[in-house]
Short mmCIF file of C-alpha atoms in Angstrom, two decimals:
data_model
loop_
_atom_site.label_atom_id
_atom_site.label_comp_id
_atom_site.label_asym_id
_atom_site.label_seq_id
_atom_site.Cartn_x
_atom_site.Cartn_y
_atom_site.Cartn_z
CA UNK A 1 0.00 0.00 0.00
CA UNK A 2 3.16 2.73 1.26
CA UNK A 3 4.67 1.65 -2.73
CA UNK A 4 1.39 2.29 -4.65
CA UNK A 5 0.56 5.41 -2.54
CA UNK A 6 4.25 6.69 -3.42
CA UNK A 7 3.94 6.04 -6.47
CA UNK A 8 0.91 8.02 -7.20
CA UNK A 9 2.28 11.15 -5.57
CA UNK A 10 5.26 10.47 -8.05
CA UNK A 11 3.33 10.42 -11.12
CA UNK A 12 1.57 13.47 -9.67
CA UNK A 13 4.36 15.04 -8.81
CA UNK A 14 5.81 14.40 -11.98
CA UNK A 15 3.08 15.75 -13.75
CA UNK A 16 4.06 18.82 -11.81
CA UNK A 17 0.25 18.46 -10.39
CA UNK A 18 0.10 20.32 -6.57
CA UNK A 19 -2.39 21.55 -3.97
CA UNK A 20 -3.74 25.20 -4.63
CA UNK A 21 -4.25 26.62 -1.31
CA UNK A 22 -6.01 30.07 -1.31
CA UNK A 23 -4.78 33.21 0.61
CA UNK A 24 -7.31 35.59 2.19
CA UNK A 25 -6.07 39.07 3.44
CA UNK A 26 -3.99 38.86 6.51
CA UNK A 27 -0.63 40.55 7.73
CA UNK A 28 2.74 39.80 9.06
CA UNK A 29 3.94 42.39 11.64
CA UNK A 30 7.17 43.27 12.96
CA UNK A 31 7.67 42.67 16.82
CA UNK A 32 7.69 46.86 17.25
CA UNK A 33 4.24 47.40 15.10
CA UNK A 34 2.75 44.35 16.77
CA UNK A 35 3.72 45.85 20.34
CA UNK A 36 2.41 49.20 19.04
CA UNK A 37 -0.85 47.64 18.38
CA UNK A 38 -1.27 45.39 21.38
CA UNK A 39 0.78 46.55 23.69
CA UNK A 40 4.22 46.39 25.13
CA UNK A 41 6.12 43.27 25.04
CA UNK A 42 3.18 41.33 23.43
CA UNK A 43 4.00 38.42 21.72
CA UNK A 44 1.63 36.41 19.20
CA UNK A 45 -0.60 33.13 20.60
CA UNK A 46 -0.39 30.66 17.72
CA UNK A 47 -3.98 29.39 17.07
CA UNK A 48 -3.49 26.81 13.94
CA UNK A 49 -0.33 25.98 11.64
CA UNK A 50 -0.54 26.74 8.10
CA UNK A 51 0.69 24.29 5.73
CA UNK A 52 4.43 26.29 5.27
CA UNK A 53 6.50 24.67 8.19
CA UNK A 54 6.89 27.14 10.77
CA UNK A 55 3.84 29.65 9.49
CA UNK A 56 0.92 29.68 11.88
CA UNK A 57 -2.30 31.95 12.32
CA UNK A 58 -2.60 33.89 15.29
CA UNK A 59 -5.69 34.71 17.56
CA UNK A 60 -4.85 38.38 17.16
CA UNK A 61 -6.59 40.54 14.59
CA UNK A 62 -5.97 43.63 13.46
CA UNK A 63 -8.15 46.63 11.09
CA UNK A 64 -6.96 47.55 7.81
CA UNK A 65 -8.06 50.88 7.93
CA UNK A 66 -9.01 52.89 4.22
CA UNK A 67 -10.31 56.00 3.20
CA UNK A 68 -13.59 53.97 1.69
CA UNK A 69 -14.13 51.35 4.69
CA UNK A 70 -12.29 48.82 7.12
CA UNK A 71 -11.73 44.94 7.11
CA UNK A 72 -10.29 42.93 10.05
CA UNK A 73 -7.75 40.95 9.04
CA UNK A 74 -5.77 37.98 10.73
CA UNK A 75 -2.26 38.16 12.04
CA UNK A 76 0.30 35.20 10.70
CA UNK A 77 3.12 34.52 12.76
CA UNK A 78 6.00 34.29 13.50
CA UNK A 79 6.87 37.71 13.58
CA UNK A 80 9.14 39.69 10.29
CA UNK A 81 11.44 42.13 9.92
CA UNK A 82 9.39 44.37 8.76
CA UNK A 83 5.57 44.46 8.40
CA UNK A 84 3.51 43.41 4.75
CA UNK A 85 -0.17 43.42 4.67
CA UNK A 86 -1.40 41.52 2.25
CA UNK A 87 -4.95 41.90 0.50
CA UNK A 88 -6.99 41.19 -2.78
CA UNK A 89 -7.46 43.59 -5.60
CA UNK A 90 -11.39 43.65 -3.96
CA UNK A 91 -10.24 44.06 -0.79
CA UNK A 92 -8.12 47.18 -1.89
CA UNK A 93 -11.40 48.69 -3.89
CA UNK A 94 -13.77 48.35 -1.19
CA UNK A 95 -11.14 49.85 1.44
CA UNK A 96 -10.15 52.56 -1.38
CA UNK A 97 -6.79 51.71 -1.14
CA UNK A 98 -3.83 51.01 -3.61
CA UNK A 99 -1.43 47.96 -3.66
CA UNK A 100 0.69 46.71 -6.21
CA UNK A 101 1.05 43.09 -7.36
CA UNK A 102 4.13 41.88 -5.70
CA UNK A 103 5.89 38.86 -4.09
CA UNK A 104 6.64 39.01 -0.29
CA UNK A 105 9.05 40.67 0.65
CA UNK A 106 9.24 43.30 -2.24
CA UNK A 107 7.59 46.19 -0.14
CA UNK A 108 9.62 49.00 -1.79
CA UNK A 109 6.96 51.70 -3.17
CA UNK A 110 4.21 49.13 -2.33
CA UNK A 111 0.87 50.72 -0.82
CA UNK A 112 0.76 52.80 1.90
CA UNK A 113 -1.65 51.39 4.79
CA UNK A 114 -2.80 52.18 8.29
CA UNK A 115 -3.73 49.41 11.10
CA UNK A 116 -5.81 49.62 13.91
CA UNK A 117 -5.06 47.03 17.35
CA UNK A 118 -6.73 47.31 20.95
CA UNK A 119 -3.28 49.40 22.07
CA UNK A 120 -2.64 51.91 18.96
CA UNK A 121 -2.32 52.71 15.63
CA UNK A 122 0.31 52.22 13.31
CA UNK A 123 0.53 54.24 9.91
CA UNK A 124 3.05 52.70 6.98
CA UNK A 125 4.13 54.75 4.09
CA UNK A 126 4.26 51.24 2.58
CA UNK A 127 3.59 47.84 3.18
CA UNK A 128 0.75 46.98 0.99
CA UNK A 129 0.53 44.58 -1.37
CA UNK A 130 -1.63 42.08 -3.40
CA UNK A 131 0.49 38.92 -3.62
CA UNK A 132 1.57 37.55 -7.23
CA UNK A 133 0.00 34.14 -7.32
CA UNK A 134 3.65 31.76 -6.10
CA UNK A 135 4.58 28.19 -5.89
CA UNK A 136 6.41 26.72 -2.62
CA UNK A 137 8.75 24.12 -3.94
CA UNK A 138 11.50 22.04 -2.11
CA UNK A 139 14.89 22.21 -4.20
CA UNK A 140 13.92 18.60 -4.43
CA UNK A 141 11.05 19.30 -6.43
CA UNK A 142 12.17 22.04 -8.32
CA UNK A 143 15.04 19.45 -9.61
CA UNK A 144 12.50 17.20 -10.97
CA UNK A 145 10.35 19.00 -12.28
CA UNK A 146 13.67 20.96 -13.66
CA UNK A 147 12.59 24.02 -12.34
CA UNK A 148 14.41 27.13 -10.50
CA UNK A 149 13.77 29.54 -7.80
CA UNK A 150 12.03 32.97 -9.21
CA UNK A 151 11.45 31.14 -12.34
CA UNK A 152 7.64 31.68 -13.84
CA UNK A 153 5.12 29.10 -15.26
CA UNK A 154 1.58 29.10 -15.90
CA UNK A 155 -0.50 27.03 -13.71
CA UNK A 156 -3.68 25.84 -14.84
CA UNK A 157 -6.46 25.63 -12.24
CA UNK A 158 -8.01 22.52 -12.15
CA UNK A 159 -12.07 23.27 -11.74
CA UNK A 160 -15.65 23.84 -13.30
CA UNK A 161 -14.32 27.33 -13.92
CA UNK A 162 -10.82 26.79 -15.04
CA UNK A 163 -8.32 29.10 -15.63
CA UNK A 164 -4.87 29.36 -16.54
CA UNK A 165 -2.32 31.94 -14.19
CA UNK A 166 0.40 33.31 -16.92
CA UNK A 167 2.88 34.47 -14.76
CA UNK A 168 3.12 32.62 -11.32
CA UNK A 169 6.29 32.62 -9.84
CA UNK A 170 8.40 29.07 -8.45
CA UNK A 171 9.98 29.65 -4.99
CA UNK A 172 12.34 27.04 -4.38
CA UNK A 173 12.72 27.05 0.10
CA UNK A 174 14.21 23.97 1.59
CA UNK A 175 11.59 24.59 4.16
CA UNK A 176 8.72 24.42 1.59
CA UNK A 177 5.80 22.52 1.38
CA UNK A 178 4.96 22.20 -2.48
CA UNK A 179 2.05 24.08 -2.81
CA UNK A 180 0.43 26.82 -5.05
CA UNK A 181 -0.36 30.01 -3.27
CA UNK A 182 -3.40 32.10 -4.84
CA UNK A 183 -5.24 35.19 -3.64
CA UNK A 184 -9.15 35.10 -2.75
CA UNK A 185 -9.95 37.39 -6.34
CA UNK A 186 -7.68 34.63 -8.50
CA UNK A 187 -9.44 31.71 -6.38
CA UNK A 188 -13.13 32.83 -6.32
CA UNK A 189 -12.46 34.02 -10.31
CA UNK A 190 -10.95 30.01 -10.70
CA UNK A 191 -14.21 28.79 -8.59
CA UNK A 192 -11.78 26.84 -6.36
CA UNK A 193 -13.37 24.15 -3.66
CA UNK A 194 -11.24 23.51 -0.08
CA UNK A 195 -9.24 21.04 -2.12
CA UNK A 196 -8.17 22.24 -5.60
CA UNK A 197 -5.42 20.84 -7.66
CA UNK A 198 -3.43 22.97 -10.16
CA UNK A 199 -0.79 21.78 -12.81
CA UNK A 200 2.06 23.76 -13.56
CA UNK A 201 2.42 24.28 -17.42
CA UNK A 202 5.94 25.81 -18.85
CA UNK B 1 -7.05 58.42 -42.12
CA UNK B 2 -10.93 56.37 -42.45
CA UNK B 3 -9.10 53.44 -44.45
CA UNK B 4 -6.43 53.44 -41.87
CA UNK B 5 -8.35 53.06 -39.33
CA UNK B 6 -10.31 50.62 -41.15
CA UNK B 7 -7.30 48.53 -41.88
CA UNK B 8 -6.14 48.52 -38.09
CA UNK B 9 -9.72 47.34 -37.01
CA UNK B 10 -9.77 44.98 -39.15
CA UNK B 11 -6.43 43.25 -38.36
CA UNK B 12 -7.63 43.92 -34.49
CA UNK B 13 -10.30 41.39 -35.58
CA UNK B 14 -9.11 39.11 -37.60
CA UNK B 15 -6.45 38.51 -34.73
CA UNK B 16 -9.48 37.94 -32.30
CA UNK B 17 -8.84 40.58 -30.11
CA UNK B 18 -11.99 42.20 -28.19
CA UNK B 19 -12.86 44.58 -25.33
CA UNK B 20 -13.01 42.68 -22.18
CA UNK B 21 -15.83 44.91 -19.88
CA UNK B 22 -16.63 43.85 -16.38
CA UNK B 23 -19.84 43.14 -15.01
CA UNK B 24 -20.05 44.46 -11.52
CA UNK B 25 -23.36 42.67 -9.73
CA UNK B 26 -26.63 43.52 -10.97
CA UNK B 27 -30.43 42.58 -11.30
CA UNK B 28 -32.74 42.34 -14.55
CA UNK B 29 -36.41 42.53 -12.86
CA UNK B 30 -39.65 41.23 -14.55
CA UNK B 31 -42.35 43.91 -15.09
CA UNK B 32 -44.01 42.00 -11.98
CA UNK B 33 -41.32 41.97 -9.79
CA UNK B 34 -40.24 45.30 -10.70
CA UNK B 35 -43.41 46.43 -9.39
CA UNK B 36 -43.72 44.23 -5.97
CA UNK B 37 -40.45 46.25 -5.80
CA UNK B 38 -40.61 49.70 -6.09
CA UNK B 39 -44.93 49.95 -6.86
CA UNK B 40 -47.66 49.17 -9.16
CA UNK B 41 -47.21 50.44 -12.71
CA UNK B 42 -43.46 51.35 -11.78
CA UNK B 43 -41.16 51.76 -14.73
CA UNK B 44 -37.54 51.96 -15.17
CA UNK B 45 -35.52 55.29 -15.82
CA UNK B 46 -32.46 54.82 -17.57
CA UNK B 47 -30.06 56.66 -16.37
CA UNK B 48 -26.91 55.55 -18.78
CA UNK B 49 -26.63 53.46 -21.95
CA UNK B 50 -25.12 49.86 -21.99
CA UNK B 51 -22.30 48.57 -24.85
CA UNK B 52 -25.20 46.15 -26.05
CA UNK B 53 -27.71 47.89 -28.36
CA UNK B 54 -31.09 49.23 -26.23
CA UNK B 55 -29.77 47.99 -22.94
CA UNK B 56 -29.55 50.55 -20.08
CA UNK B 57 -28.19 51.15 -16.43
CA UNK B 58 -31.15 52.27 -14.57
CA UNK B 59 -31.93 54.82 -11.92
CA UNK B 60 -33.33 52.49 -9.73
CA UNK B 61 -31.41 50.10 -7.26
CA UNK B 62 -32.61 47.37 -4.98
CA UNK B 63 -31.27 45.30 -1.88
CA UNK B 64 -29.94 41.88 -2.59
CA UNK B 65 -30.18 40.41 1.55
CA UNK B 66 -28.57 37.14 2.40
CA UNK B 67 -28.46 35.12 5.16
CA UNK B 68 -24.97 37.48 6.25
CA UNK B 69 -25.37 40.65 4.71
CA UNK B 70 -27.03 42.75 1.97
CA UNK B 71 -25.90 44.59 -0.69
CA UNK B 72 -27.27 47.39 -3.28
CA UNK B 73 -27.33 46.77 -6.52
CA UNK B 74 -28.36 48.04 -9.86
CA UNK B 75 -31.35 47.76 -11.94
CA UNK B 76 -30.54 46.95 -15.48
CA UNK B 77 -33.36 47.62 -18.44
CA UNK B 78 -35.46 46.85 -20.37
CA UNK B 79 -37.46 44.39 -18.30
CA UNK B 80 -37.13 40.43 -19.26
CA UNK B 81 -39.63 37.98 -18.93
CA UNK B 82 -38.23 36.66 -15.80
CA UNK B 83 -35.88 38.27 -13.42
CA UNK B 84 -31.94 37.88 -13.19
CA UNK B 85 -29.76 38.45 -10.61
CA UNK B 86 -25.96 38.14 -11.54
CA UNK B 87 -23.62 38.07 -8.23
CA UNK B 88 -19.68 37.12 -7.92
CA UNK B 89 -18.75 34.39 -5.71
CA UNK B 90 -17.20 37.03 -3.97
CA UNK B 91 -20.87 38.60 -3.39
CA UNK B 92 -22.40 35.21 -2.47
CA UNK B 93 -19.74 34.56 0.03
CA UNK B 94 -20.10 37.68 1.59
CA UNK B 95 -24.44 37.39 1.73
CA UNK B 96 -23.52 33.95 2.44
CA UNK B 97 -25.17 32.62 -1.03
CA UNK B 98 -24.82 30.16 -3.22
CA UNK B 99 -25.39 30.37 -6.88
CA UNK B 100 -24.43 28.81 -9.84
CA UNK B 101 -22.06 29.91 -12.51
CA UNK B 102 -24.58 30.19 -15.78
CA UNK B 103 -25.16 31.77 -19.03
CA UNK B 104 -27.84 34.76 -18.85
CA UNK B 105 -31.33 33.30 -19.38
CA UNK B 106 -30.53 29.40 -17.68
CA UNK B 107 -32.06 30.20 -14.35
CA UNK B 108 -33.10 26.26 -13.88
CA UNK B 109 -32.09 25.32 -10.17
CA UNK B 110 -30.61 28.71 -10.19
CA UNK B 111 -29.79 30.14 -6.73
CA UNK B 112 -32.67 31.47 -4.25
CA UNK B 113 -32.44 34.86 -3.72
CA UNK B 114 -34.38 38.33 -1.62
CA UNK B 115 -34.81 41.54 -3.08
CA UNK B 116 -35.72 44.11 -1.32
CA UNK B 117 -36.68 47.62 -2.88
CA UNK B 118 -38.82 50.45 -1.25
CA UNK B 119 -42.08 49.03 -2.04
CA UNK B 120 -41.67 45.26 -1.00
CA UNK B 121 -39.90 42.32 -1.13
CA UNK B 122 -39.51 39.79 -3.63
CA UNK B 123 -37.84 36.33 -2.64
CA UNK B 124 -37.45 34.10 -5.64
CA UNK B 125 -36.59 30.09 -5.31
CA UNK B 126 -33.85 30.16 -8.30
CA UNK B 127 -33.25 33.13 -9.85
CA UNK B 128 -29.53 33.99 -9.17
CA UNK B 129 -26.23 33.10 -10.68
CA UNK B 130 -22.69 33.74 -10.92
CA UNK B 131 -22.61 34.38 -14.91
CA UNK B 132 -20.28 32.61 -17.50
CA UNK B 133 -17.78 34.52 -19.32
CA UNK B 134 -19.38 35.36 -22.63
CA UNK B 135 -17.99 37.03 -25.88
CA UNK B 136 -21.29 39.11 -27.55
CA UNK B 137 -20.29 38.49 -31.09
CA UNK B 138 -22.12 39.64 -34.46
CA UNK B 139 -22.73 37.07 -37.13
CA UNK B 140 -20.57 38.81 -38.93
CA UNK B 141 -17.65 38.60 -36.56
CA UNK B 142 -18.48 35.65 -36.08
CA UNK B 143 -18.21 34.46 -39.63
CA UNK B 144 -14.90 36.01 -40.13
CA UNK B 145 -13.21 34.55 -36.70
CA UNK B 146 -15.08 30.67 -38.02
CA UNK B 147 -16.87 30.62 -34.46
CA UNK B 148 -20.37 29.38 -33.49
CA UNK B 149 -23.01 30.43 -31.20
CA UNK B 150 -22.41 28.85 -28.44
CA UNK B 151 -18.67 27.51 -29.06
CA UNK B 152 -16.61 27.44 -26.26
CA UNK B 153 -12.92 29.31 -26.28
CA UNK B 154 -10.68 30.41 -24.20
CA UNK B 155 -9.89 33.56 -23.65
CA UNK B 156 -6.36 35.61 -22.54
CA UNK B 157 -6.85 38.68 -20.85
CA UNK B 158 -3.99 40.82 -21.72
CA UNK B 159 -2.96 42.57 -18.91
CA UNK B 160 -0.14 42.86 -16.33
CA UNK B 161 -1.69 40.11 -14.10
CA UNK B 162 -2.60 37.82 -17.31
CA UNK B 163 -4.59 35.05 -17.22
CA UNK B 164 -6.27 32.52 -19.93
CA UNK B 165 -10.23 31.69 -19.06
CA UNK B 166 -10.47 28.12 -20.06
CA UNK B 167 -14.35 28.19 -20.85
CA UNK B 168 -16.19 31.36 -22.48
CA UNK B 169 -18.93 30.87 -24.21
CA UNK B 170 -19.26 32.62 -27.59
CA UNK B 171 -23.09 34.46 -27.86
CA UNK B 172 -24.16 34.97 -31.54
CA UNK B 173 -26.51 37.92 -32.14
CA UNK B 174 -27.38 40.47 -34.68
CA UNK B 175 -27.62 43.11 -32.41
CA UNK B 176 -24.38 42.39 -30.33
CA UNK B 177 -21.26 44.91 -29.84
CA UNK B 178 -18.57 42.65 -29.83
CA UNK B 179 -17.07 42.85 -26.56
CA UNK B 180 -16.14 39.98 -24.03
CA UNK B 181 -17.70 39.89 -20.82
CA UNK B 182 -16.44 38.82 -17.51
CA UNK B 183 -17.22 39.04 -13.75
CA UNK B 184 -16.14 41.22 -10.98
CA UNK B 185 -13.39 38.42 -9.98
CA UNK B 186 -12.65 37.58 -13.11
CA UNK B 187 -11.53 41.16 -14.01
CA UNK B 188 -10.15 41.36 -10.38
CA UNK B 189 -8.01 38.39 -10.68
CA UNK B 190 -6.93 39.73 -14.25
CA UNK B 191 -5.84 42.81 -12.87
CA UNK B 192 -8.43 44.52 -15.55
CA UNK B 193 -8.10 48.64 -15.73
CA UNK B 194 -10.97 50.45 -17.70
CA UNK B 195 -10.02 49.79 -21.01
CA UNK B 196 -8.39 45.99 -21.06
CA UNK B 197 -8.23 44.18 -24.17
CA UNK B 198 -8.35 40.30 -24.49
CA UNK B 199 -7.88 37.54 -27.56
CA UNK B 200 -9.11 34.57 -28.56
CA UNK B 201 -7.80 31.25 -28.51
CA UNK B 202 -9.58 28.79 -30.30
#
């Protein structure tokens, strides 16, 4: 049973077949904006891992706050360097805010934002973005599937409303779990279900 | 100059390349519904005309309400024989719907769905769906691109978010403006500004 079950997941692997997992808006704060927001010394209370080793979701919450509206979002921990909030392109019209499509990390001249948390405010000039759809790959993976890191595919969503991605970028992290990261706009546009597959097309 | 710009349209077409317009949510009411809504003998005042020949954007607006939330939308003219109501997934998550995704017109175990105007309420058993991307296409177009009513394509979105729509439905009329139409998400996910253009892949 362990040798047929392996060697599905290489033929599916092979295939360059993986998981699509869709992102809702959230943000990652640095330790001084989170303590700015919740108070001194606060530190974040995991509530669930998420499916990159390491990753969880917090119980804290904080407000987007726009010039059109506000959303609560969820915090992700563990704590960064420096603080990214993350939304959809919907997100940003209903709060009447601006981001650009970007990968994480890549917050120069990215959106500004302000957050709201039960101890303060904190106001970025930027640190908004809407994330460019990305695939988590082991070097492993990304060797059979001859692959590199920052290199971009198209990735065909797998659904009753399929669509193809043009430019989704391969992140190669020893840490990775192979999966395909999407936003809620590219997910609800692809009509994706809790499990959706996607295959990676060069 | 006229022949030159003749000669550019032309190749445009012949290339398969169309305006892609987004269709934020909206309702088409039946004369009876439109006047449970808003009163008896009620008629619609356009307000603004629509790309496809005698539809309008109306004055009037009424209250789609879901089991979490409600949400304004617009009325869309001339009355139809039955009424419409065209949501996102996004919307129906948000109301905490569920609708199908459909062509215009196949309302068949269609979503249930409240409206609400300032006369009454209306609540429908099937009536709302998520719709289909669609290309309106002349016969004539249609003859010179060797499509079919009702042929399936895909469709690339050129933009700087591009992605291919696996499954639009081509829509044969005489009185059609040729333009491609696509959902809230859709455009969202596409990264659409106000004047995107998309192409045809057969």
């Amino acid at each position: 049973m362990d040798k047929l079950i392996q060697a599905l997941k290489d033929t599916i692997m092979a295939n360059g077949i993986l998981q699509v997992e869709t992102s809702a808006r959230h943000v990652h704060l640095s330790q001084a904006d989170l303590e700015q927001l919740f108070g001194k010394g606060h530190t974040l209370t995991p509530k669930r891992a998420l499916s990159q080793p390491g990753q969880y979701l917090s119980e804290e919450k904080v407000t987007v706050v726009g010039p059109k509206g506000e959303k609560k979002v969820s915090v992700l921990g563990p704590v960064r360097s420096r603080t990214q909030v993350e939304l959809s392109r919907s997100d940003c019209m209903s709060l009447g805010m601006s981001a650009p499509v970007r990968l994480s990390g890549e917050l120069e001249n990215s959106g500004a934002v302000v957050l709201k948390g039960p101890n303060g405010v904190v106001a970025l000039s930027e640190g908004a973005i809407v994330a460019k759809a990305h695939i988590h790959m082991t070097p492993d993976m990304a060797e059979k599937l001859c692959l590199k890191d920052r290199q971009q595919v198209k990735l065909e969503v797998i659904t009753d409303r399929p669509l193809v991605l043009q430019e989704v970028i391969v992140r190669v992290d020893e840490a990775s779990s192979c999966k395909v990261h999407i936003d809620t706009d590219e997910s609800n546009a692809a009509g994706c279900e809790d499990f959706t597959l996607g295959r990676i097309i060069k």
